[in-house]
Coordinates of C-alpha atoms and ligand atoms in Angstrom, one line a residue:
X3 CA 26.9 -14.6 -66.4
X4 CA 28.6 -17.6 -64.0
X5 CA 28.5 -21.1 -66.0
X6 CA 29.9 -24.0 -65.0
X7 CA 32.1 -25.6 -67.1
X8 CA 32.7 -29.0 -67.5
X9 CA 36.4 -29.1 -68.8
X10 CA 37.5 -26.8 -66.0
X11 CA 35.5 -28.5 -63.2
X12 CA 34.4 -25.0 -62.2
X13 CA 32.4 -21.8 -62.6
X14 CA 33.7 -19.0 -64.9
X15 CA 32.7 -15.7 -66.2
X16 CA 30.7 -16.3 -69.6
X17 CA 31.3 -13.6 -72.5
X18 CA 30.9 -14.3 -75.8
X19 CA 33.8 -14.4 -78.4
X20 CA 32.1 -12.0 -80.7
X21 CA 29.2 -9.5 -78.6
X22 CA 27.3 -9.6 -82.2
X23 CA 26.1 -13.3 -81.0
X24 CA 26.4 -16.0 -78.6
X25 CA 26.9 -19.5 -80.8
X26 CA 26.0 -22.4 -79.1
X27 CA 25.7 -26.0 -80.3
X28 CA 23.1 -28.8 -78.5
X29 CA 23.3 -32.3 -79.1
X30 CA 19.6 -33.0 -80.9
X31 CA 17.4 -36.1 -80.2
X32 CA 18.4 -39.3 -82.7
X33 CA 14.9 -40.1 -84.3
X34 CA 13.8 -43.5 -84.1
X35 CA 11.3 -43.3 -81.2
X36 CA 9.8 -41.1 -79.2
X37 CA 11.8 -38.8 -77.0
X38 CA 11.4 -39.5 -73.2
X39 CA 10.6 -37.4 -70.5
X40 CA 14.7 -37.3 -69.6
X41 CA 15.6 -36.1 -73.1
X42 CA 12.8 -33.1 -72.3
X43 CA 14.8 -31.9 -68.7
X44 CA 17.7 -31.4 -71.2
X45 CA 16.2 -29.9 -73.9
X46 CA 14.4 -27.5 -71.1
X47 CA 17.4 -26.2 -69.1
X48 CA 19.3 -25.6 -72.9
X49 CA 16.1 -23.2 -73.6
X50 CA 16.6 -21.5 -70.0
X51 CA 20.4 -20.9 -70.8
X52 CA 19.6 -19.9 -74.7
X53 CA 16.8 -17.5 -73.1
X54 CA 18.9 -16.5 -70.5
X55 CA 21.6 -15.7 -72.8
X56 CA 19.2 -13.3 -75.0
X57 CA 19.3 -11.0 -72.2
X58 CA 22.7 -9.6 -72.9
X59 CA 23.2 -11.1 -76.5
X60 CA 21.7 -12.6 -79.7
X61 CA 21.8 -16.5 -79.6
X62 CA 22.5 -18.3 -82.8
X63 CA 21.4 -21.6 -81.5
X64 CA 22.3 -24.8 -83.5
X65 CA 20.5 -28.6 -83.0
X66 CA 21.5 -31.2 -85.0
X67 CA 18.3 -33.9 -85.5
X68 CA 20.2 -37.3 -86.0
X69 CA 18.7 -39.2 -88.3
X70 CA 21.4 -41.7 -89.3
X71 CA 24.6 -43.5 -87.7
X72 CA 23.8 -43.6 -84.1
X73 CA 24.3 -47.1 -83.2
X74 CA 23.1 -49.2 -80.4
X75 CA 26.2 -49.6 -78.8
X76 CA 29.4 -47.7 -78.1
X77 CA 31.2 -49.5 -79.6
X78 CA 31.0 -49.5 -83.2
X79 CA 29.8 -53.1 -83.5
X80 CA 25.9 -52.8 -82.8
X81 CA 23.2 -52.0 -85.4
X82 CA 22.0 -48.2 -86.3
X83 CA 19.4 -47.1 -84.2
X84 CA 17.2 -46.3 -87.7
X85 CA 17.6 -49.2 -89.9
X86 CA 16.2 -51.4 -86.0
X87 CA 13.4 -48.4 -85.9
X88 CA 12.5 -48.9 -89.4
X89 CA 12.7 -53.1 -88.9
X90 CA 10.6 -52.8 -85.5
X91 CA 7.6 -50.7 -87.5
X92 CA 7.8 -52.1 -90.6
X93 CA 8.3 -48.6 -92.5
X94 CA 11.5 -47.2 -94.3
X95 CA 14.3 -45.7 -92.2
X96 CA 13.3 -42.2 -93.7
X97 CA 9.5 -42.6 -92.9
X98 CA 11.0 -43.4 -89.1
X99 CA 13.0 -40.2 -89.1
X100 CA 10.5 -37.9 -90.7
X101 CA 7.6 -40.0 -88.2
X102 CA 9.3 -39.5 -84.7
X103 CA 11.5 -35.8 -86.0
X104 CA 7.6 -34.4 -85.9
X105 CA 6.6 -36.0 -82.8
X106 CA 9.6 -34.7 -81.5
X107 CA 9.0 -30.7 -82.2
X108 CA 5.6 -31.8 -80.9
X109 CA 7.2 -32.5 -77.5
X110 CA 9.6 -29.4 -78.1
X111 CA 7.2 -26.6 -78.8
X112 CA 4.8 -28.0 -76.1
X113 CA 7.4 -27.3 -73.4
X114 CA 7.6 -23.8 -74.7
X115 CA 11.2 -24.9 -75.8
X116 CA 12.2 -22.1 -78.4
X117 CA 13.4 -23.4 -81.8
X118 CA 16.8 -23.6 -82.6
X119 CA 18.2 -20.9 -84.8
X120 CA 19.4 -23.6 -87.1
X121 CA 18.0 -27.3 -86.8
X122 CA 20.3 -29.4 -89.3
X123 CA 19.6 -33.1 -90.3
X124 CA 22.4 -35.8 -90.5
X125 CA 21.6 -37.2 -93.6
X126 CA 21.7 -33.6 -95.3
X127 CA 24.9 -32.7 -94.7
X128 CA 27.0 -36.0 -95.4
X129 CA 29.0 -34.1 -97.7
X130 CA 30.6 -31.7 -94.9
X131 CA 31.0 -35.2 -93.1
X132 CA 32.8 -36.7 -96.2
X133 CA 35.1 -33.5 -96.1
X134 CA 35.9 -33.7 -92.1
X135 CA 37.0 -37.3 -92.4
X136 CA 39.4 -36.2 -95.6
X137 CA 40.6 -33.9 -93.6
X138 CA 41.7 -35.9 -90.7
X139 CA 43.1 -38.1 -93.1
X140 CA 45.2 -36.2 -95.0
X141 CA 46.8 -35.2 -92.1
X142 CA 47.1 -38.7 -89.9
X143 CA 44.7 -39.5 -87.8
X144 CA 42.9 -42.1 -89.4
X145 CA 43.4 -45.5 -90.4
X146 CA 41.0 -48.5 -92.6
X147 CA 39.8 -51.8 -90.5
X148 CA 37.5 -54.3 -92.6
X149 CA 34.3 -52.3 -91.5
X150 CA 35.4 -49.1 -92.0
X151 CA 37.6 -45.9 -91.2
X152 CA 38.9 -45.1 -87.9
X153 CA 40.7 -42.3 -85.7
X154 CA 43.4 -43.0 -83.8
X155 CA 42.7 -41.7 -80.7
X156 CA 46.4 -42.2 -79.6
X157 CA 47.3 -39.4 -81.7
X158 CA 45.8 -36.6 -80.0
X159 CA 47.0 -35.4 -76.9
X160 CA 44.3 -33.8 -75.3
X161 CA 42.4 -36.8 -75.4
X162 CA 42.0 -36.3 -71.8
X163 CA 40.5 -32.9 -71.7
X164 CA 36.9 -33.7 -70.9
X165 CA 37.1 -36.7 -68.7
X166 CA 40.9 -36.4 -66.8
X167 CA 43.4 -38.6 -67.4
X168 CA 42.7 -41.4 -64.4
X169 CA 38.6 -41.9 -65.5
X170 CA 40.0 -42.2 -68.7
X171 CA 42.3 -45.1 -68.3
X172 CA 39.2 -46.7 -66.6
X173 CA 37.1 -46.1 -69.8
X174 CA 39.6 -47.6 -72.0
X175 CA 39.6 -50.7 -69.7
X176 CA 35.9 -51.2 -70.1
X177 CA 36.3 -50.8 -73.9
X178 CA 38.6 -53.0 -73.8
X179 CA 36.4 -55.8 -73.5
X180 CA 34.1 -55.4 -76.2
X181 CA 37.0 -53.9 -78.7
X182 CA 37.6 -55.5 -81.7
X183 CA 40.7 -57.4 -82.9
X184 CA 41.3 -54.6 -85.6
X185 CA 41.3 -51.6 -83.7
X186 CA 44.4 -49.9 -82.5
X187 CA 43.4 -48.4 -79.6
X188 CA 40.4 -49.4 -76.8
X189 CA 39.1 -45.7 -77.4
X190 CA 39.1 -45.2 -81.2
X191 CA 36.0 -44.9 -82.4
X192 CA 34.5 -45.3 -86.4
X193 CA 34.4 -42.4 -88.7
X194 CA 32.7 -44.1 -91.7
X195 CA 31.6 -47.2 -91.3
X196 CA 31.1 -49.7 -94.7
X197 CA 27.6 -50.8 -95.5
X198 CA 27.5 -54.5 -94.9
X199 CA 28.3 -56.8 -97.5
X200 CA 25.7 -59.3 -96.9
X201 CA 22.8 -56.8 -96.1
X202 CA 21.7 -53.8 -97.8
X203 CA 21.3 -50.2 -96.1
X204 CA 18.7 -48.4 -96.2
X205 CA 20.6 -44.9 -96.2
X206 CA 23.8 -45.2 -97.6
X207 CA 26.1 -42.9 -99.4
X208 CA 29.2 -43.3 -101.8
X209 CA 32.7 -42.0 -100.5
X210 CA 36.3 -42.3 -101.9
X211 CA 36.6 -45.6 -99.0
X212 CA 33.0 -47.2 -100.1
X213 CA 29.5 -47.3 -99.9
X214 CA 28.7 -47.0 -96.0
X215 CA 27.5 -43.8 -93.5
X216 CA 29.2 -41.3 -91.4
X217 CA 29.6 -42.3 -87.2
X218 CA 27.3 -40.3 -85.0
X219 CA 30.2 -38.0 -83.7
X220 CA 31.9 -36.7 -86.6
X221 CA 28.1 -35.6 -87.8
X222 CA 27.8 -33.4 -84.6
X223 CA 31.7 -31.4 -85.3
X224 CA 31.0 -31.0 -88.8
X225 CA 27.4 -29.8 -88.3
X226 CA 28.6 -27.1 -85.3
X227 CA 31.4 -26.0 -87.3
X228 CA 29.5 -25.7 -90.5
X229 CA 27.1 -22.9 -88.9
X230 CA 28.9 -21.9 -86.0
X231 CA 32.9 -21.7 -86.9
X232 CA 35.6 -23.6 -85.7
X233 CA 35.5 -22.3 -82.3
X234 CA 31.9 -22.8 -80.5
X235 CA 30.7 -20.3 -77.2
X236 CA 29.1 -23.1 -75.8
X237 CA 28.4 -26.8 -76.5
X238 CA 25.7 -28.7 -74.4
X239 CA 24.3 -31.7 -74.2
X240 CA 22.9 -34.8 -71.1
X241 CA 25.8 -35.6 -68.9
X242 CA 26.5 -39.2 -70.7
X243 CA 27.6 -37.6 -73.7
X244 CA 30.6 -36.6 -72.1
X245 CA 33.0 -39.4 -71.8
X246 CA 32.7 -41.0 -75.2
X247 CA 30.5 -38.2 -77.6
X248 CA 31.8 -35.4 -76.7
X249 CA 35.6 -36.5 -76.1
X250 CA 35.1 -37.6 -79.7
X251 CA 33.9 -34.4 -80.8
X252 CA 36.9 -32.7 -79.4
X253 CA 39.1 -35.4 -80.6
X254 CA 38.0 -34.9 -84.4
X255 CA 37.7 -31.2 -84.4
X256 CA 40.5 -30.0 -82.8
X257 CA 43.0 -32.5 -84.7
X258 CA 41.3 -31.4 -88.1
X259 CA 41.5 -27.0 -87.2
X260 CA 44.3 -26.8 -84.6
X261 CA 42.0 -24.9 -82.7
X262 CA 40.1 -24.4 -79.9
X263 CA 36.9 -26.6 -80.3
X264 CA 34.6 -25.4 -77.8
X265 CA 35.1 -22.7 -75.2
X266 CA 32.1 -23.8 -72.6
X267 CA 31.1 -27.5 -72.1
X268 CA 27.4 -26.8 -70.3
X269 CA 26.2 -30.6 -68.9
X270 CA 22.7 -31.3 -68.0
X271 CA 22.4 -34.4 -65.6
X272 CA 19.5 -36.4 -65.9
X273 CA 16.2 -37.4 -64.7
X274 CA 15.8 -40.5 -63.2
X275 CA 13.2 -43.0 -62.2
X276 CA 13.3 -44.4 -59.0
X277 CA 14.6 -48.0 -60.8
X278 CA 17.4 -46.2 -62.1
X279 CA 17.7 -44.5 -65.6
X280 CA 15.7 -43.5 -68.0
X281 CA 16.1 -44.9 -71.3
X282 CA 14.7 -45.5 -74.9
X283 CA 16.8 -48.7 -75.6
X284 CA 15.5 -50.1 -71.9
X285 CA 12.1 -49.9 -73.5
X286 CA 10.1 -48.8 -70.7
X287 CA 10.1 -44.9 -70.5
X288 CA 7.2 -41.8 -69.8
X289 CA 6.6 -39.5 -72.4
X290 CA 5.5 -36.3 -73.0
X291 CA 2.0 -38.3 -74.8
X292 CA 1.9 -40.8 -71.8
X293 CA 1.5 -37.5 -69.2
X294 CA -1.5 -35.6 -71.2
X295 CA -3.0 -39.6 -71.4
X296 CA -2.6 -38.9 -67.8
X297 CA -4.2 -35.6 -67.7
X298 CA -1.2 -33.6 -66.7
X299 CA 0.1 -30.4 -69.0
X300 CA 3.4 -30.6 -70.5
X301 CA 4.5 -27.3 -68.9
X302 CA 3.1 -29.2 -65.5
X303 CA 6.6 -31.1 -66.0
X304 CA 8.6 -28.0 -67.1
X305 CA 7.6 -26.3 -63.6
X306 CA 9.0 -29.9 -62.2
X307 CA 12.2 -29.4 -63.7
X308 CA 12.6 -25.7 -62.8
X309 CA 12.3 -27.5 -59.1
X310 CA 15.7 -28.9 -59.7
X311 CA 19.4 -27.0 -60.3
X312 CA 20.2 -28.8 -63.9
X313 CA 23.4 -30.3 -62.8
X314 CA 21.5 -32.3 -60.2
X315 CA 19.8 -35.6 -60.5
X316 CA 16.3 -35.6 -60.6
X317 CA 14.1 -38.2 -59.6
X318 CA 10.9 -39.1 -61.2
X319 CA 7.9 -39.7 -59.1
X320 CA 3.9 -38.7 -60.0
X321 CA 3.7 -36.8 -56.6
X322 CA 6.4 -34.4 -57.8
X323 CA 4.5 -33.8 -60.8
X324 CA 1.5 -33.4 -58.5
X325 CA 2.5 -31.1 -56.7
X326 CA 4.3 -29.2 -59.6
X327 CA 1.1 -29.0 -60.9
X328 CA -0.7 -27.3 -58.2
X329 CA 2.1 -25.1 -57.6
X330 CA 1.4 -23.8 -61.5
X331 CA -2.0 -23.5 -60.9
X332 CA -1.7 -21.7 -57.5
X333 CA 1.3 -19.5 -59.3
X334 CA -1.8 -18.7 -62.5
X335 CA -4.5 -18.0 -60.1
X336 CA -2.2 -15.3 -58.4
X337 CA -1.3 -13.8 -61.1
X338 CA -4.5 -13.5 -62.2
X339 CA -5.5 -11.6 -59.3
X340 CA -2.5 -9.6 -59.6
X341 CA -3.7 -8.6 -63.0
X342 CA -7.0 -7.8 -61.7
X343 CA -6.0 -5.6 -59.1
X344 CA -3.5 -3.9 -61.1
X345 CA -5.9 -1.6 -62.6
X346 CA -5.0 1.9 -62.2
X347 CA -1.9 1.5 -60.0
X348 CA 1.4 2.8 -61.6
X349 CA 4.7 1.2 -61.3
X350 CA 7.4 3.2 -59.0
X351 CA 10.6 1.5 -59.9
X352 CA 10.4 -1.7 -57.4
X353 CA 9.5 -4.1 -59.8
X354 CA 13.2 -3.6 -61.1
X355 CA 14.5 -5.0 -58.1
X356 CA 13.2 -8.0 -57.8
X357 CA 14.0 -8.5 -61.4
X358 CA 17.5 -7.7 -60.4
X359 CA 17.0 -10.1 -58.2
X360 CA 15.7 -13.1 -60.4
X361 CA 17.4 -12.3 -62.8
X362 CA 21.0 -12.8 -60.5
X363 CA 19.8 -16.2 -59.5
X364 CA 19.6 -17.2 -63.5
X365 CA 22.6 -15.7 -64.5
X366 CA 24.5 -17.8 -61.2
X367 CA 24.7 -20.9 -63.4
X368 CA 21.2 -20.8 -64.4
X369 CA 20.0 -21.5 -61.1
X370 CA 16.6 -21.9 -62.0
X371 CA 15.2 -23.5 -58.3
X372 CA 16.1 -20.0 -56.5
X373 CA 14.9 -17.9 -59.8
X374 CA 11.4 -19.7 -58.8
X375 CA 11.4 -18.9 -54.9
X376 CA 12.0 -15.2 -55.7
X377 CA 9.1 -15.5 -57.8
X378 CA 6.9 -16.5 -55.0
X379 CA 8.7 -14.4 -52.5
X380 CA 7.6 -11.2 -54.7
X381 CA 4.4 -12.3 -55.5
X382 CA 3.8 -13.4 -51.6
X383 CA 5.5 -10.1 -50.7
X384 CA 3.9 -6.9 -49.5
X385 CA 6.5 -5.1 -51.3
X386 CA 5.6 -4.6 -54.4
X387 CA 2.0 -3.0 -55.3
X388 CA 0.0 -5.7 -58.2
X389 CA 1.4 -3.3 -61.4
X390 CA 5.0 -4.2 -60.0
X391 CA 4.1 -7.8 -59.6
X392 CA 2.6 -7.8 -63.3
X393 CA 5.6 -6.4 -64.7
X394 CA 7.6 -8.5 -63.1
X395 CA 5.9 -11.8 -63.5
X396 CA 6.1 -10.6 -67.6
X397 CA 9.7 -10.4 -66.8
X398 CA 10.3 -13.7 -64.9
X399 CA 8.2 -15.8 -67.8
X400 CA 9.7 -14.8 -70.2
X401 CA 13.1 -16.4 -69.3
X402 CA 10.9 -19.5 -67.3
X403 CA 8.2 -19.8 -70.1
X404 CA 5.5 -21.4 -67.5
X405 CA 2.4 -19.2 -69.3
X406 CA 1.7 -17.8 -66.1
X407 CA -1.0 -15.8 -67.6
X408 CA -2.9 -18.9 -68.9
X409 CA -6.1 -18.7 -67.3
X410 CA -5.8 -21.2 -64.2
X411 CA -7.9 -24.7 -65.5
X412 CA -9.7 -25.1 -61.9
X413 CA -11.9 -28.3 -63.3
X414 CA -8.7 -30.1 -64.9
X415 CA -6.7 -30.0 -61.5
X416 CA -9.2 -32.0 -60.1
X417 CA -8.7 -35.6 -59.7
X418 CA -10.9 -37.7 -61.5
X419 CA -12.0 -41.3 -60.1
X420 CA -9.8 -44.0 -60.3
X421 CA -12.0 -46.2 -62.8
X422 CA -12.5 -43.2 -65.4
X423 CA -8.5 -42.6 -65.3
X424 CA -8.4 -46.2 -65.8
X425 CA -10.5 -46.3 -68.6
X426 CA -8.7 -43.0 -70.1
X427 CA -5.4 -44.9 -69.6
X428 CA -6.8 -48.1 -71.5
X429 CA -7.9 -45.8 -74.2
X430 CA -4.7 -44.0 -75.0
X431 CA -3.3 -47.2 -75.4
X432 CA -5.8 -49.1 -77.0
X433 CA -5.5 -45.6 -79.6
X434 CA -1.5 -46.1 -79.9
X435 CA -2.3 -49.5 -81.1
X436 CA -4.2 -48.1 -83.6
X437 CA -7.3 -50.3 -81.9
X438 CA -10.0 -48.1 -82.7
X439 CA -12.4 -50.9 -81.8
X440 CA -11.5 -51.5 -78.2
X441 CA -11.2 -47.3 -77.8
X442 CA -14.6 -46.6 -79.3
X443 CA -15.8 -49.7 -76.8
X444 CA -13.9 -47.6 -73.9
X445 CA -15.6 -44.1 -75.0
X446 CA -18.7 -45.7 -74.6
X447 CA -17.8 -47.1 -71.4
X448 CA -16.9 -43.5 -70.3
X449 CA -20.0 -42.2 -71.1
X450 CA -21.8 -45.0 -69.2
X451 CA -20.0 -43.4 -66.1
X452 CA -20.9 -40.0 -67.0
X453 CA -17.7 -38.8 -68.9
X454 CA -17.7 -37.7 -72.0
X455 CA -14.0 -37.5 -74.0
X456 CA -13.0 -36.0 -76.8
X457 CA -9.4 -36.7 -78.9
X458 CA -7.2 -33.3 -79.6
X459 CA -4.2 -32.9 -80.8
X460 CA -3.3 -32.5 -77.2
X461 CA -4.3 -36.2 -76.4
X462 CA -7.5 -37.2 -74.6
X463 CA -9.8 -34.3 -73.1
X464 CA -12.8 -35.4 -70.9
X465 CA -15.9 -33.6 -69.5
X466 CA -18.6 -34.2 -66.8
X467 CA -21.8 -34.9 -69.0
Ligands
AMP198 P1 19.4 -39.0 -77.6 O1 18.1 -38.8 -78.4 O2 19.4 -40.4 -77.0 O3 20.6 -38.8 -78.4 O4 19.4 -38.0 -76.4 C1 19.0 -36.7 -76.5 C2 19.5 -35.9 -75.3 O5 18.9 -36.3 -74.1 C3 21.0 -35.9 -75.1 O6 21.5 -34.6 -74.8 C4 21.1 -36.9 -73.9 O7 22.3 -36.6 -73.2 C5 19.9 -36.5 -73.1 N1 19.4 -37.6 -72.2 C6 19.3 -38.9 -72.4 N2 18.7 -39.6 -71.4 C7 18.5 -38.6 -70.4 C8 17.9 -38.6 -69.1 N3 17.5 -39.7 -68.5 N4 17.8 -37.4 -68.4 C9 18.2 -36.3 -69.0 N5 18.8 -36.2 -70.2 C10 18.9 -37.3 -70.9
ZN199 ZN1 26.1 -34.5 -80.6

């Protein structure tokens, strides 16, 4: 297996350390609002390299669900992502969590992302946190500012190793600006930050330096050492982790073991929109929710993203998703006939070729785009008989997890008229106001133009009356 990896700016040959198991670390979502559809491309191409992977090795997979110290800004100054969830809604900082952590497996499991071997909370294992920072301090790296503890980043060497030295002098300019007066260096970042004096926390611990919480790297290395060793197989996570996150990670780790921290960085670049990024702080972002209020499935935006190599950009646009969607359906109606026809007919090897073949294309780097054009070559091709096809299709979804033996939905590919997907539209957010008024007022509306809907789990489901 070729992955790319980010610290040697190349491909290499990918073997575990230990055959028994692959271990692999991924950066989990921080939970204090819905994750977008840009978090999903990443969590996606991590479940084609985890299922990849299980091809030639058990995967112990490890995501970490932060649930505390992730602040607004880089650099250590803004408030924690919770404790502003918790203020915006009006609920406790652990309601928030436990609210948007479910919504978030929601998401997950809709995608046919498989679960983590291991998903670990933040706020459970402050303890190993607590222990990591003695660590570094017993043996230098640390020092106290007024809000809390600090690593000197000028006392690691390899500082360097993820983002080169050059970007890195222009990182520490830009830090520069917004550093405080107390830190020693631009790049230093907080370990355990104090609790304010004037404000109380709502999740806050005790430590030998004060009441306060752990910073949002140090959770990551002492969660992925915790389960996986000192020494991770792989470590993944969205491209802009990489100059600040996961330099830190490396930073904290390395200085605490003296060893190797991670042997493959795997970066996933991101999705954008056509204004730019995608973001939750920017406020304005697409769910997974906002594209079933829309009608689409959620593996309707997994195909999407199988459309692009993961360490491209991606751009956003409903027409993509369009025709993603009709490429699904097309892909589920031909497999169904494939099925059908396969009565009878026995397989004579060639279905192991084309496997061969797909599975090559995953294994170069995941590269997910060509792993999809072999699918349609095969099933397009005269080569194979339908048996063959079956098998293989069995083969190629269980590494692309599309349900390509879902019975095609002819009636939901249809588009509907533009006032009823208006009125859908107004409902779904009239119902995530919790205005049950206005979306009982809109149902009826509905039914006035002949469409009757009903509300799953899914979201929104209409029918012709
Ligand atoms: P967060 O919940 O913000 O910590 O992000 C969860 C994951 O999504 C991280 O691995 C991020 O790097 C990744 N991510 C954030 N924004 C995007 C985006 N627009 N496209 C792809 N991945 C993203
Ligand atoms: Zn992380």
């Amino acid at each position: 297996m070729q992955l790319y990896n980010t610290e040697s700016h190349r491909k290499e040959q990918f073997t575990p350390q230990n055959t028994a198991q692959v271990t692999m670390y991924c950066c989990g979502p921080t939970v204090y609002n819905y994750a977008h559809i840009g978090n999903m491309r990443t969590y996606i191409f991590e479940d084609l390299l985890d299922r990849t992977l299980r091809l030639h090795w058990p995967v112990k997979h490890v995501m970490n669900v932060t649930d505390v110290g992730h602040l607004v800004s880089d650099a250590d100054d803004g408030e924690d992502k919770m404790e502003l969830g918790a203020a915006r809604e009006g609920k406790s900082a652990w309601d928030i969590a436990k609210f948007y952590e479910e919504k978030f497996f929601a998401d997950f499991d809709a995608l046919n992302c498989t679960r983590p071997t291991v998903i670990s909370r933040a706020t459970e294992h402050i303890k190993e946190m607590i222990a990591l920072i003695k660590t570094l301090e017993e043996k230098g790296y640390t020092y106290r500012t007024s809000d809390g503890i600090y690593y000197d980043t000028s006392k690691f060497p390899r500082y360097d190793a993820l983002v080169g030295r050059s970007r890195l002098e222009g990182l520490k300019g830009g830090a520069r600006v917004e550093m405080s007066e107390e830190k020693k260096n631009p790049t230093d970042f907080a370990l355990w930050k104090f609790s304010p004096k004037d404000k109380k926390r709502q999740m806050e611990w005790d430590s030998s330096w004060g009441v306060g919480f752990p910073g949002w790297h140090i959770e990551c290395s002492a969660m992925a050492m915790k389960y996986l060793g000192n020494t991770l197989d792989i470590h993944c996570g969205g491209i802009d982790h990489v100059s600040v996150h996961h330099t830190n990670e490396i930073a904290q780790s390395e200085a605490a073991t003296g060893q190797r921290y991670v042997r493959f960085w795997v970066h996933g670049e991101f999705l954008v929109l056509h204004a730019g990024k995608m973001s939750k702080s920017g406020g304005t972002f697409l769910t997974v929710q906002s594209l079933r209020d829309k009608r689409y499935d959620p593996l309707d935006y997994r195909y999407f993203c199988l459309t692009a190599h993961y360490r491209t950009q991606l751009e956003f646009t409903f027409e993509g998703l369009d025709s993603a969607r009709k490429s699904l359906q097309t892909l589920r109606r031909e497999t169904a006939r494939a099925v059908a026809e396969a009565a009878g007919l026995s397989l004579t090897g060639k279905e192991k070729d084309a496997q061969a073949k797909f599975q090559a294309a995953m294994e170069d780097d995941l590269n997910a785009p060509k792993a999809l054009a072999v699918v349609w070559e095969t099933l397009r091709g005269g080569e194979l008989n339908a048996a063959e096809k079956v098998a293989f299709l069995k083969f190629a979804d269980s590494i692309l997890a599309l349900d390509m033996f879902r019975a095609p939905q002819e009636a939901a590919a249809e588009s509907l008229p533009e006032q009823v997907e208006a009125l859908l539209q107004a409902r779904a957010a009239a119902r995530q106001a919790k205005d049950y008024k206005k979306s009982d007022e809109l149902r009826d509306q509905l039914a006035a133009a002949g469409y009757r809907v009903k509300d799953t789990p899914q979201g929104q489901q209409v029918e012709k009356i």
